[in-house]
Every structure is written in C-alpha cells, then in structure tokens.
Coordinates of C-alpha atoms and ligand atoms in Angstrom, one line a residue:
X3 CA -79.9 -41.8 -54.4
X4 CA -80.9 -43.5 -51.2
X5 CA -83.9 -42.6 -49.3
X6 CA -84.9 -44.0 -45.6
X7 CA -88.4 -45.1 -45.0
X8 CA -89.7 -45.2 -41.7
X9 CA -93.4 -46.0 -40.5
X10 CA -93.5 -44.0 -36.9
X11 CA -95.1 -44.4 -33.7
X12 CA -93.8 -47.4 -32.1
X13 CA -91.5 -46.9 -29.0
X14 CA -87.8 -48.3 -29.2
X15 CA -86.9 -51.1 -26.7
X16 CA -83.5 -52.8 -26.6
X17 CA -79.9 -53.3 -26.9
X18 CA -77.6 -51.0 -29.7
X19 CA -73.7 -51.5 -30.0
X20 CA -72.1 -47.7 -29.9
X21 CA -69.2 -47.5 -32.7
X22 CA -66.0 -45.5 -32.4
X23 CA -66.5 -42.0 -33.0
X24 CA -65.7 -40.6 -36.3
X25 CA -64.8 -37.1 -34.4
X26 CA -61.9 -39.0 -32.9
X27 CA -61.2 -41.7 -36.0
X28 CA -60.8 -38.7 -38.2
X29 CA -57.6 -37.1 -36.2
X30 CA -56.1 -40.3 -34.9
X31 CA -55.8 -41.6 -38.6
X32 CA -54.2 -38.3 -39.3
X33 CA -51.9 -38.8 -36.8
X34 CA -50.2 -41.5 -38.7
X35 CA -48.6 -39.1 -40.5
X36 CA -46.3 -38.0 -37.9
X37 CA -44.4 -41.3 -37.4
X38 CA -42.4 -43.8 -40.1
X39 CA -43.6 -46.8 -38.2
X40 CA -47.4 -48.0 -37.9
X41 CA -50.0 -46.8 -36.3
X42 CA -52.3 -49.3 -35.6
X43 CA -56.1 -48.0 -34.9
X44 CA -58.9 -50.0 -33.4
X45 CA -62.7 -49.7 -33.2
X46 CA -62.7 -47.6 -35.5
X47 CA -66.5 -47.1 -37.2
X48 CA -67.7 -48.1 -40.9
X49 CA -68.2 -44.3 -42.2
X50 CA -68.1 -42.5 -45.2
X51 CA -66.0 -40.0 -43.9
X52 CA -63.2 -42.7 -42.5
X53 CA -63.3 -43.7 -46.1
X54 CA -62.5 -40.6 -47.0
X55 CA -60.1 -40.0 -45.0
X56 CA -58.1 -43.7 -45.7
X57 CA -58.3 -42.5 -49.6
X58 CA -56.9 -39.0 -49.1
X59 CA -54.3 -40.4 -46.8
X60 CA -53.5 -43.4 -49.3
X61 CA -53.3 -41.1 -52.1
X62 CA -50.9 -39.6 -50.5
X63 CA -48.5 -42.5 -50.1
X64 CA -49.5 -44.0 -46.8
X65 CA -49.7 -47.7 -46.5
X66 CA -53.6 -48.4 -45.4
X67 CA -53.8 -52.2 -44.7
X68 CA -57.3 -53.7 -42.7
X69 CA -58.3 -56.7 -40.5
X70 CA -61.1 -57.8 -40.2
X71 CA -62.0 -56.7 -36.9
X72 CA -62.7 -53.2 -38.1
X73 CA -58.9 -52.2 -37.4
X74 CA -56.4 -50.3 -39.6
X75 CA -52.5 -50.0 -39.5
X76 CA -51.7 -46.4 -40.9
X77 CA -47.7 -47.0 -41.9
X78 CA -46.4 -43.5 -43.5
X79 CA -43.1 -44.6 -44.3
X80 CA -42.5 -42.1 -47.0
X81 CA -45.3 -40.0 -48.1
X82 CA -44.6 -38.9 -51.4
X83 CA -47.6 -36.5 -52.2
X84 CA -48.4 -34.2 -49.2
X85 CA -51.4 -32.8 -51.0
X86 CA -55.1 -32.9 -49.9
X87 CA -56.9 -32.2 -53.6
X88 CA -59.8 -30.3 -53.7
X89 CA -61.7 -33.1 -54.2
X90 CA -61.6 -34.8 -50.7
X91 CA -61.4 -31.6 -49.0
X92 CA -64.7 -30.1 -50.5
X93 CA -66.8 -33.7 -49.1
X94 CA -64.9 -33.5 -45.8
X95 CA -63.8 -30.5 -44.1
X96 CA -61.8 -32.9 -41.3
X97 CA -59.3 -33.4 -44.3
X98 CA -57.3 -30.1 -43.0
X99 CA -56.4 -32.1 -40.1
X100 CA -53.4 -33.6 -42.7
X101 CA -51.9 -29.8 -42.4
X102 CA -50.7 -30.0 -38.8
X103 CA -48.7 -33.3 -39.2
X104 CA -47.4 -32.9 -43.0
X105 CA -45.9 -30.2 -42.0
X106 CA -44.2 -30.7 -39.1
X107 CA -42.8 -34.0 -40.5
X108 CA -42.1 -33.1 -43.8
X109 CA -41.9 -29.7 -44.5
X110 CA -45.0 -28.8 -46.9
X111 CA -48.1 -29.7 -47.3
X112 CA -50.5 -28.2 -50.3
X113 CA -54.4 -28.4 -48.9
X114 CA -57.5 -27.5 -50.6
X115 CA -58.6 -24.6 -48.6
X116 CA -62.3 -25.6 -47.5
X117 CA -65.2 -23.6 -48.5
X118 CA -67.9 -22.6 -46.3
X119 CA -70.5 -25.8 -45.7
X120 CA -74.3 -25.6 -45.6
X121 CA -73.9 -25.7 -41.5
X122 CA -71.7 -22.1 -42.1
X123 CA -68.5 -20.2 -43.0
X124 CA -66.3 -22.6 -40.8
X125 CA -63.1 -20.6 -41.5
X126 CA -59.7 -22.5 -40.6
X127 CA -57.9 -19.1 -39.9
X128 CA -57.0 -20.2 -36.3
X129 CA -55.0 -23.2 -37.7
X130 CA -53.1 -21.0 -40.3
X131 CA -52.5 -18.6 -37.4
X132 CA -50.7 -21.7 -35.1
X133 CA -48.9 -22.4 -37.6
X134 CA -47.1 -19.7 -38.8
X135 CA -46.5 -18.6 -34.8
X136 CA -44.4 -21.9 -35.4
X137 CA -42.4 -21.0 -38.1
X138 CA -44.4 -21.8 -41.1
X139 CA -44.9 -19.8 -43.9
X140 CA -48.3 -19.9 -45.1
X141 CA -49.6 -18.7 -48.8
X142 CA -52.8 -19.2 -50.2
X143 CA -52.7 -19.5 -53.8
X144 CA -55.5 -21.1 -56.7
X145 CA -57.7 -22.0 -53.6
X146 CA -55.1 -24.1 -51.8
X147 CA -53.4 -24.0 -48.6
X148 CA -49.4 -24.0 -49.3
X149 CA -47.2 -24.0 -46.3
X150 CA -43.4 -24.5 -45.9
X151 CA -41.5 -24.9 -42.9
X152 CA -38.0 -25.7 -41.9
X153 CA -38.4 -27.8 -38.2
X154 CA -41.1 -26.3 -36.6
X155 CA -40.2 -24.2 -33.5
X156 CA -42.3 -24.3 -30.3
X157 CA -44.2 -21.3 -29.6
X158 CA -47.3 -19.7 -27.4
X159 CA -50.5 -19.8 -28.9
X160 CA -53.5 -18.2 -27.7
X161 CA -56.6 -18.9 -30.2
X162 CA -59.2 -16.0 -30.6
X163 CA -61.8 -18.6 -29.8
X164 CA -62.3 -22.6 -29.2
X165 CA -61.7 -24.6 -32.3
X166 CA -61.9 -28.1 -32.5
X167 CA -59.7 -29.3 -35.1
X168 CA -58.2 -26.4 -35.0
X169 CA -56.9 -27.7 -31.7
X170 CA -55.7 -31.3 -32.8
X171 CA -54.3 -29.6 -35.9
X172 CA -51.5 -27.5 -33.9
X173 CA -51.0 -30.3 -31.1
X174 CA -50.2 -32.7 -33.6
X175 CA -47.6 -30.0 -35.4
X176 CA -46.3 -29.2 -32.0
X177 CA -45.4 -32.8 -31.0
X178 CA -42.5 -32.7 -33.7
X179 CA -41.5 -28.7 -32.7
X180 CA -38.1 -28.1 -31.5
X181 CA -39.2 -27.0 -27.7
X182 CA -42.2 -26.2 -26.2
X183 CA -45.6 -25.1 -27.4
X184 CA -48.3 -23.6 -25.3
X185 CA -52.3 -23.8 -26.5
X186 CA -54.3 -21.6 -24.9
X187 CA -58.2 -21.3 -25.2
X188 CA -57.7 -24.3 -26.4
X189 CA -60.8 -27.5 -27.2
X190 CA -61.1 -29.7 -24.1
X191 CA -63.3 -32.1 -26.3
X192 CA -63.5 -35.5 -25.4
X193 CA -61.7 -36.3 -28.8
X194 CA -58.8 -33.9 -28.4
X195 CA -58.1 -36.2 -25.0
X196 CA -58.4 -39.3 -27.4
X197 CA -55.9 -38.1 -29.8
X198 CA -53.7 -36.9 -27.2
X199 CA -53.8 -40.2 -25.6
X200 CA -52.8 -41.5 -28.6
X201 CA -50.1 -39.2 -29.5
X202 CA -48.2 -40.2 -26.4
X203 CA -48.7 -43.6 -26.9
X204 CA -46.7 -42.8 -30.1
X205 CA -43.8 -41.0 -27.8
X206 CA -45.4 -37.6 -27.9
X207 CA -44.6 -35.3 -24.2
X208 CA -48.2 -33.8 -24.0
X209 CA -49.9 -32.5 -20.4
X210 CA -53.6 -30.5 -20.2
X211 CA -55.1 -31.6 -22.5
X212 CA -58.7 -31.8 -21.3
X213 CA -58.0 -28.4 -20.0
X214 CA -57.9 -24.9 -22.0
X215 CA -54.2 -24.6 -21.6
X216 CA -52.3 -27.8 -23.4
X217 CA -48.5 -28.1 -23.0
X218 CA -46.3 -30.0 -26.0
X219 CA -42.8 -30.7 -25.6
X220 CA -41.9 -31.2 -28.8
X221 CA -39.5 -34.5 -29.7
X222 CA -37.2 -35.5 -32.8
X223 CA -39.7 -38.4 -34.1
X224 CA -42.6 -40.3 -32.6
X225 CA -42.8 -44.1 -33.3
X226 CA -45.6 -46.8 -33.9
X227 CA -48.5 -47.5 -31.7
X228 CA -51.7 -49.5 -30.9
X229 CA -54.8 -46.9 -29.9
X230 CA -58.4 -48.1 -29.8
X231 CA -61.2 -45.3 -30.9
X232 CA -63.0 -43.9 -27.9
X233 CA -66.8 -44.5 -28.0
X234 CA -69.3 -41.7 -29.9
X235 CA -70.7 -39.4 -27.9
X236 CA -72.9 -38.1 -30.2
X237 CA -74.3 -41.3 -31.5
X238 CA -74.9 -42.1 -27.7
X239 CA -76.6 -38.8 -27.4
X240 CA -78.9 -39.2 -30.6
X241 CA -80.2 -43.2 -29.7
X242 CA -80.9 -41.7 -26.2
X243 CA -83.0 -39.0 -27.8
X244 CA -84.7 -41.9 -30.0
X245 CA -85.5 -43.3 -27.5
X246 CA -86.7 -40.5 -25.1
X247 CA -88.9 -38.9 -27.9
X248 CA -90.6 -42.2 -28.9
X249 CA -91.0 -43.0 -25.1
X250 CA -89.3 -46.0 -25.4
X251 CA -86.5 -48.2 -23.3
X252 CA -83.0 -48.4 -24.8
X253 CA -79.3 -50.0 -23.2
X254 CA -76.4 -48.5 -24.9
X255 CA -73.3 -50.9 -24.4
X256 CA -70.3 -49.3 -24.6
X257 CA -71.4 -45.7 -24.6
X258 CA -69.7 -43.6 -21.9
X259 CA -71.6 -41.2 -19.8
X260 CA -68.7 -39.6 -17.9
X261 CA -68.1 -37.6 -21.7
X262 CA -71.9 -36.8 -22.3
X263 CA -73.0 -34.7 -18.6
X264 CA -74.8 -32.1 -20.1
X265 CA -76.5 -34.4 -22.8
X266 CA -77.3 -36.6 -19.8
X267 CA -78.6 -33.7 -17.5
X268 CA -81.0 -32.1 -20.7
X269 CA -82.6 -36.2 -20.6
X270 CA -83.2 -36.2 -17.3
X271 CA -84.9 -32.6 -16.9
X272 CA -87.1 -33.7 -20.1
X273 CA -88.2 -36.5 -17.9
X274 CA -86.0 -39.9 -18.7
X275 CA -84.9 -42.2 -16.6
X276 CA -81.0 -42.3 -17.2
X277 CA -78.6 -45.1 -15.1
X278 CA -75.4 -45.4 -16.1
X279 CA -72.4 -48.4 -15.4
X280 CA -69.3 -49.4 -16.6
X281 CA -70.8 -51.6 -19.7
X282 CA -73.1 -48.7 -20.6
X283 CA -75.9 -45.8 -20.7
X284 CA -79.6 -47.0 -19.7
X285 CA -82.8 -44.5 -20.5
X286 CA -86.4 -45.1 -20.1
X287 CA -89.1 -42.7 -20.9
X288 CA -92.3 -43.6 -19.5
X289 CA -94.5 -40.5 -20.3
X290 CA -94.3 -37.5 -23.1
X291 CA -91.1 -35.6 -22.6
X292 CA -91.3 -32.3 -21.5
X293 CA -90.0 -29.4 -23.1
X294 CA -86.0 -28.2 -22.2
X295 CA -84.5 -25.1 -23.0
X296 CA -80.5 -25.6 -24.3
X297 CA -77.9 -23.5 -25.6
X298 CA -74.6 -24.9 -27.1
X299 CA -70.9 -24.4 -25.9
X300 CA -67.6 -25.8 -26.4
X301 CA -67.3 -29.1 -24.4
X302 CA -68.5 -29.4 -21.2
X303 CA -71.7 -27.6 -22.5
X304 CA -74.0 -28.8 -24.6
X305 CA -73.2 -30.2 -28.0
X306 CA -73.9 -27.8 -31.5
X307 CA -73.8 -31.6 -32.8
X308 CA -77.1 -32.9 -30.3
X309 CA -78.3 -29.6 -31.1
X310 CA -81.3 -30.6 -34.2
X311 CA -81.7 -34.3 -32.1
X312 CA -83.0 -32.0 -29.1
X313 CA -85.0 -29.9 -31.3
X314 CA -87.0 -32.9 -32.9
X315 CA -87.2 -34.1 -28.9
X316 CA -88.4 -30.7 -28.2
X317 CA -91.0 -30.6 -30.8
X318 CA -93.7 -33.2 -29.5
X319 CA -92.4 -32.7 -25.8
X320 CA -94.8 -30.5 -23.2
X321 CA -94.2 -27.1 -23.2
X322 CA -92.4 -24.5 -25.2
X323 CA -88.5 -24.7 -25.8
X324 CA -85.9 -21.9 -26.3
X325 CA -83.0 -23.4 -28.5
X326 CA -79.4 -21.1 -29.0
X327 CA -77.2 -22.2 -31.2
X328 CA -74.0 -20.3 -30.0
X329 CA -71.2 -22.4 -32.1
X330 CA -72.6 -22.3 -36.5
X331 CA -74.5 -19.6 -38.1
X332 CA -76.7 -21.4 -40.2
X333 CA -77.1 -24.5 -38.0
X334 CA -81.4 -24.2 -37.8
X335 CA -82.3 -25.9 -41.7
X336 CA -83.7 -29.2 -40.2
X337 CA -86.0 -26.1 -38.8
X338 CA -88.3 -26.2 -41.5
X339 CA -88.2 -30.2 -42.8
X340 CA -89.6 -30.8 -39.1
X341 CA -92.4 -28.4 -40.0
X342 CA -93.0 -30.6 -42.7
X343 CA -93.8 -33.0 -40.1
X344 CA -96.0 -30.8 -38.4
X345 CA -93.4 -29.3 -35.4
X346 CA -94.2 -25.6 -34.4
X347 CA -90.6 -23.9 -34.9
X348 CA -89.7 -20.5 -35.4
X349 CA -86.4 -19.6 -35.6
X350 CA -85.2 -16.0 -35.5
X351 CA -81.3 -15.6 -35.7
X352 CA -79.5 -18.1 -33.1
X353 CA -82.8 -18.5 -31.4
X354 CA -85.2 -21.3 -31.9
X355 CA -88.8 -21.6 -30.3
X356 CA -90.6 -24.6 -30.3
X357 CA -93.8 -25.0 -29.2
X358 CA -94.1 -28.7 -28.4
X359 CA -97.4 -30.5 -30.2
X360 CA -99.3 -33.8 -29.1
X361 CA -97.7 -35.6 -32.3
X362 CA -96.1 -35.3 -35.9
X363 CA -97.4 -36.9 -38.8
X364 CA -95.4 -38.7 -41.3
X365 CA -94.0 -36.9 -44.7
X366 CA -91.4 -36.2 -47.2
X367 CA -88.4 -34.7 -45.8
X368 CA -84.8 -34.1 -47.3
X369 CA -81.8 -33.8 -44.7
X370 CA -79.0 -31.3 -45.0
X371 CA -76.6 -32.4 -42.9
X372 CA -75.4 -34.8 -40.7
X373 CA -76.8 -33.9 -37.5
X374 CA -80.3 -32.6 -39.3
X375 CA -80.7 -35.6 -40.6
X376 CA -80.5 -37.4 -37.3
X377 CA -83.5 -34.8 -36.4
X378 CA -85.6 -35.9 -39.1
X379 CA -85.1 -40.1 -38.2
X380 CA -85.7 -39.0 -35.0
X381 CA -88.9 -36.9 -36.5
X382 CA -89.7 -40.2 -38.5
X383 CA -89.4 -42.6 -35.3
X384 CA -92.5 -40.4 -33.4
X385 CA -94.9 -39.3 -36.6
X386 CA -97.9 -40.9 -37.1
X387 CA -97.5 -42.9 -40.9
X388 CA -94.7 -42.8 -43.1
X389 CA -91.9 -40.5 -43.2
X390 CA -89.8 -40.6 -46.0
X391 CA -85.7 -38.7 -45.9
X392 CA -84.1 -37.9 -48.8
X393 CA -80.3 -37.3 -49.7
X394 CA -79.5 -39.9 -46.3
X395 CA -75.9 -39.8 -48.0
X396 CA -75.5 -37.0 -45.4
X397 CA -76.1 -39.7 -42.3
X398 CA -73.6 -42.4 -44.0
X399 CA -70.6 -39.6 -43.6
X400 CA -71.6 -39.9 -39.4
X401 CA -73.5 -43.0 -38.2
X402 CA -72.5 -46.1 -39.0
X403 CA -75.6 -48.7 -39.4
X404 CA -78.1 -46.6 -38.4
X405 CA -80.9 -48.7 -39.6
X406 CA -80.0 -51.6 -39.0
X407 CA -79.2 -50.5 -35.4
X408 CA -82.7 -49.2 -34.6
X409 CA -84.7 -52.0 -36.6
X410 CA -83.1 -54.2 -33.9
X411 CA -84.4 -52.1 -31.1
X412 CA -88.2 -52.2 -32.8
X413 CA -88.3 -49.3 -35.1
X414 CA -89.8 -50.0 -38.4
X415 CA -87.5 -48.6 -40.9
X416 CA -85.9 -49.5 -44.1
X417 CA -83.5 -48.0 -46.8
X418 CA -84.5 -48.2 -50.5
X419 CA -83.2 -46.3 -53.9
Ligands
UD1_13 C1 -65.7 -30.1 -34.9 C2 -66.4 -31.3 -35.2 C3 -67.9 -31.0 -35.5 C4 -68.5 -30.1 -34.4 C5 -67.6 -28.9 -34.1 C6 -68.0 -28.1 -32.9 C7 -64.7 -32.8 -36.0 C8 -64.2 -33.6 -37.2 N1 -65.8 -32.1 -36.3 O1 -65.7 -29.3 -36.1 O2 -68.6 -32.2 -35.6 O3 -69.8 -29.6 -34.8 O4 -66.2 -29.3 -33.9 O5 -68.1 -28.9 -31.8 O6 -64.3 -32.9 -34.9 N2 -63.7 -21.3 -36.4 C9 -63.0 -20.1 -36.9 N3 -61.7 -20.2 -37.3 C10 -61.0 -21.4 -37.2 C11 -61.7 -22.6 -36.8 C12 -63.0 -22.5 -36.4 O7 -63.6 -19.1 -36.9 O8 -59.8 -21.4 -37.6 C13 -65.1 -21.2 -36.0 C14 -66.0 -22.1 -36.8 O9 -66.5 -21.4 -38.0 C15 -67.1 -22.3 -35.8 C16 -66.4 -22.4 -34.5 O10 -65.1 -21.8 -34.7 O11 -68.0 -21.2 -35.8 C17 -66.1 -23.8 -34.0 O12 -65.6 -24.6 -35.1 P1 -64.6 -25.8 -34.8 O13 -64.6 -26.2 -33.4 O14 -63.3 -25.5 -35.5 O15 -65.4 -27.0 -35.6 P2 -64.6 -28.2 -36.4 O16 -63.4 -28.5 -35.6 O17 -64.6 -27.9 -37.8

C-alpha cells in the first residue's frame, strides 16, 4: 500500500494548476445517462473516483471513449445493464447518482444500497423519497435499491433537509418527467449549478438552481453536448490552507474565488493575504496564522469538506479554536492522527477545541478519509522532521497529483510503497 513521505517545515512558494472538481465530474458523467447521443465532458481530473465512476457506467453498457486532453465522450446509446453492483457502490457512495437518470430514461434501475462510511450513516432516504413523489416504485430487496417506473411524472418536492446529491439525483430524474417538478430546500452547491448548466446544454428547461427552490420542466429526451468541469473548490481551499499554515506564498491558476467566500473570509481573519483575478486565487502568509473559529453549512457556509484542512491550520495557529461540524456525525477522526503530531484537540460531540501550539513534530499517521487525509499533508507540510501517512489510497479517490503539485511549489514530499 502506498504511503506519503514528507519532511516538514519549509514554506510553500509558487504556481499549482487547479483540476476539475470531482464533486461536479461525478454527476456530469452521470448525466450521460439521460441522453442517446454523446456527452462530451472536459477538464475533467485524473481520480480514482472518476475511474470508478467510467467503470460502473461502462459496465453498464455506456460507450466511454478518451482524448488525450483529459476529455471523455459519455455515449449511452442503449444501456443494457442498469445495475450499480455492490461492488462500486461500497468504494463510492457518488455511484447512487446513476438512480435519478436510469430511471427516468429507462424505467429501472437496481443500485447497491450504500452502507454507512467511516465519515457517518449518510442515508440516501431523501432521494428514494423524490422519487417515488414522481411515480416510482421503490423496493429494497438483498441490499439493493430496485425501482420501477412508467414516465416519471413531475411533482413538488420539499426535502426534510439539504442534500447534495440528493439534489442532482432528482433534478436529473426530473428533466425527463412529464411536467413540472419543484425542489425545495434544495443544495445551491456550486456543483449542482455545474450540472445544471450542463443539463441544459443537453436541452434540459431548468431555472433556480443556485437557489433553494429549483424548477424542472420536464422534456421528451435531451440530446448530446460539450460541458467543461468547473474548477475544485475544495482543492483550491486545501492548497490555500498549505500554504497559510506553512506561512508560505502560493498562486492558484484557475481556481475561482467567487465559489469559495466563506473559505476565503476564514484565510483572511487567520491573517493571509488573499487577491483574487480572473486567472486565479493569490495568498501569502507572512506571520503564524491565528486561530479562527468555523462551523459548517450547506453552501454558502463553510465547507464539512475544508472542515479537517482548517483544523490542521488551527492547530499551530495563535489562539484557541472552536470547530462545529454541523453536516457528518463522525467527521472528527483526523482529531487524533494530528495528536500524533503533537496538536492539542479535544473533541466532544460536534465540537472541536484546538488549542493552537508553536509547532508539530513529524510522525506516523494513517488517514481515514479523504478530507482527513488532506489534514494530515497539511500536518506533514508544518512538522518539524518526517511525517509519514499511511493508507493515502483515501487522497487518490479526491486530489489528483497531489504530490507532484506541492513538490513543484517547494514542499519536500515523496510517495513510496
Ligand atoms: C456531497 C459531497 C461531499 C460533501 C457533502 C456535504 C459529492 C459527490 N459529495 O456528499 O463531498 O461532504 O455533499 O457537502 O458531491 N442525508 C440524509 N438523507 C439523504 C441524503 C443525505 O439524511 O437522503 C444526510 C447525510 O447523512 C448528511 C447530510 O444529509 O448528514 C448531507 O449529505 P449530502 O449533502 O447528501 O452529502 P453527499 O451528497 O453524499
């Protein structure tokens, strides 16, 4: 299994290249499903999970063909098996998102139902819910997901709380529903814009989304379309911390600020210097950060998924730090690797405190999930010595490159099995 090495202490300076986002990849190449002609996707990144996501969707009869300019055309002319296996699912909870279009186009779809994930229960009851207010019938039988529908009718649905892919699932469905459907409390993620962007490149009549309420008129059949990936947010967000926390220098072409405000505002109240343009996000931190209390919200506030970055900020910054993690239940387990390190966290429910400390040293640390793991490089990047992560196969399912991106901005850190 690989491991990441990193010898600490030595600011980041420099220029990094930000990749599509794989939030936005993940639903845009499951909107493929919803049209016989191709959709062709751009800038999309190099990730596990899009890897995933081009087998489960090849497996199930799609035509995946690549350039060589990180593009994909998606061409679902007739998909024969509209089953996501267990398999996929269990690596990838995004893989529900092939619900929503399976079964407005074709009628059924059989999905793994997915289990909880070390980050918490992460039902997918409000999807289910959409669903059958469209006219689905929805069993769950031997673990999976079985749904049935005639054509899908338009319907109003208000969700019980704000739900990401919950959100794309049923606005993908509702493109192909005879008449109208209403989404309220609906995700006004910067991805959910992206997809519906997207979607009405293919044909799709969509308005509000960005907003909680999104309005579909539903149409007989979408065609083919072109749609480059937005940029990631949260890779944007987590080389800013890098940066910040090491009290480094770093330009971020192509990242866009107008989708990361409340990331943005946290930088500058921790002390950064943040400019921002049309070819990207600057930062320079010239002193040790100070501390900066956060809780996390549905988009516009601040990100469950910068949540563990902030934390590993927060631990060498000045001050103390109160951190509320309002979105998971178990979203704190990089808590305890950065105490490893030396960080003075005590968590307590949703509640974090962190009591900042002059400097971490270097150590043997294992990440648990994506955005823990990003904690822990982060971790690395400040400690005094060597810091060595374990099970990184976690950060090749979200950041694409990640080493070789911050060796070219100075940081001394290698990947070895
Ligand atoms: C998406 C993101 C993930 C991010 C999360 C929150 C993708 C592929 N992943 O995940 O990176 O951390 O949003 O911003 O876009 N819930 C229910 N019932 C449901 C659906 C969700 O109770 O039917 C709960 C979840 O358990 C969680 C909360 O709602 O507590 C938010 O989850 P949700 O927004 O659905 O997360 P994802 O879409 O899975």
């Amino acid at each position: 299994m690989d491991k990441l090495l990193i010898q600490g202490g030595i600011p980041i300076s420099g220029e990094v290249r930000i990749s599509g986002a794989k939030n936005a990849a993940l639903p845009l190449m499951c909107a493929s499903l919803l049209s016989r002609e191709p959709l062709a996707l751009s800038n999309l990144p190099h990730l596990r999970d899009v890897t995933t996501m081009l087998r489960l969707l090849g497996q199930m009869g799609v035509q995946v063909s690549l350039d060589d300019r990180a593009g994909v055309e998606l061409r679902a002319g007739d998909v024969v098996n509209p089953v996501a296996p267990y398999e996929l699912v269990k690596t990838m909870r995004a893989s529900v998102l092939v619900l929503g279009p399976l079964v407005a186009r074709f009628g059924e779809a059989r999905v793994s139902l997915p289990g909880g994930c070390a980050i918490g229960l992460r039902p997918v009851d409000q999807h289910l819910k959409g669903l059958q207010a469209m006219g689905a019938e929805i069993r769950v039988e031997h673990g999976d997901i079985l749904a049935r529908a005639g054509r899908l009718k338009g319907a109003r649905i208000v969700m019980d709380l704000v739900t990401v892919t919950g959100t794309e699932n049923l606005m993908m469905a509702a493109c192909l529903a005879e008449g109208m459907t209403t989404l309220e409390n609906a995700a006004r993620e910067p991805e959910v814009v992206d997809l519906a962007h997207c979607l009405i490149a293919m044909g799709a009549h969509i308005f509000g989304a960005g907003t909680d309420v999104i309005v579909i008129q539903g149409v007989d059949s979408l065609h083919g379309a072109s749609h480059r990936t937005m940029p990631d947010r949260i890779e944007t967000g987590t080389f800013l911390v890098a940066a910040a926390a090491t009290q480094g220098s770093i330009r971020l072409i192509g990242a866009d600020a107008r989708i990361l405000d409340s990331v943005l505002e946290k930088l500058r109240e921790a002390g950064a210097d943040v400019s921002a343009d049309d070819g990207g996000i600057h930062l320079a931190m010239a002193r040790r950060p100070n501390s900066v209390n956060l809780r996390t919200a549905p988009y516009p506030g601040f990100p469950t998924d910068m949540q563990a970055q902030f934390m590993a900020l927060n631990a060498i910054a000045k001050g103390t730090a109160v951190i509320t993690e309002t979105i998971f239940e178990n979203r704190f387990m990089h808590a305890i690797e950065l105490q490893r390190l030396g960080a003075e966290v005590e968590t307590s429910g949703n509640t974090a405190v962190v009591r900042g400390v002059l400097g971490l040293q270097g150590a043997r640390v294992m990440a648990t999930d994506l955005r823990a793991s990003a904690s822990l490089v982060i971790a690395g990047l400040v400690a005094d010595g060597e810091t060595v992560i374990d099970r990184i196969y976690h950060l090749d399912r979200g950041y694409e490159c990640i080493e070789e991106k911050l060796s070219s901005v100075g940081a001394r850190i290698r990947r070895a099995n």
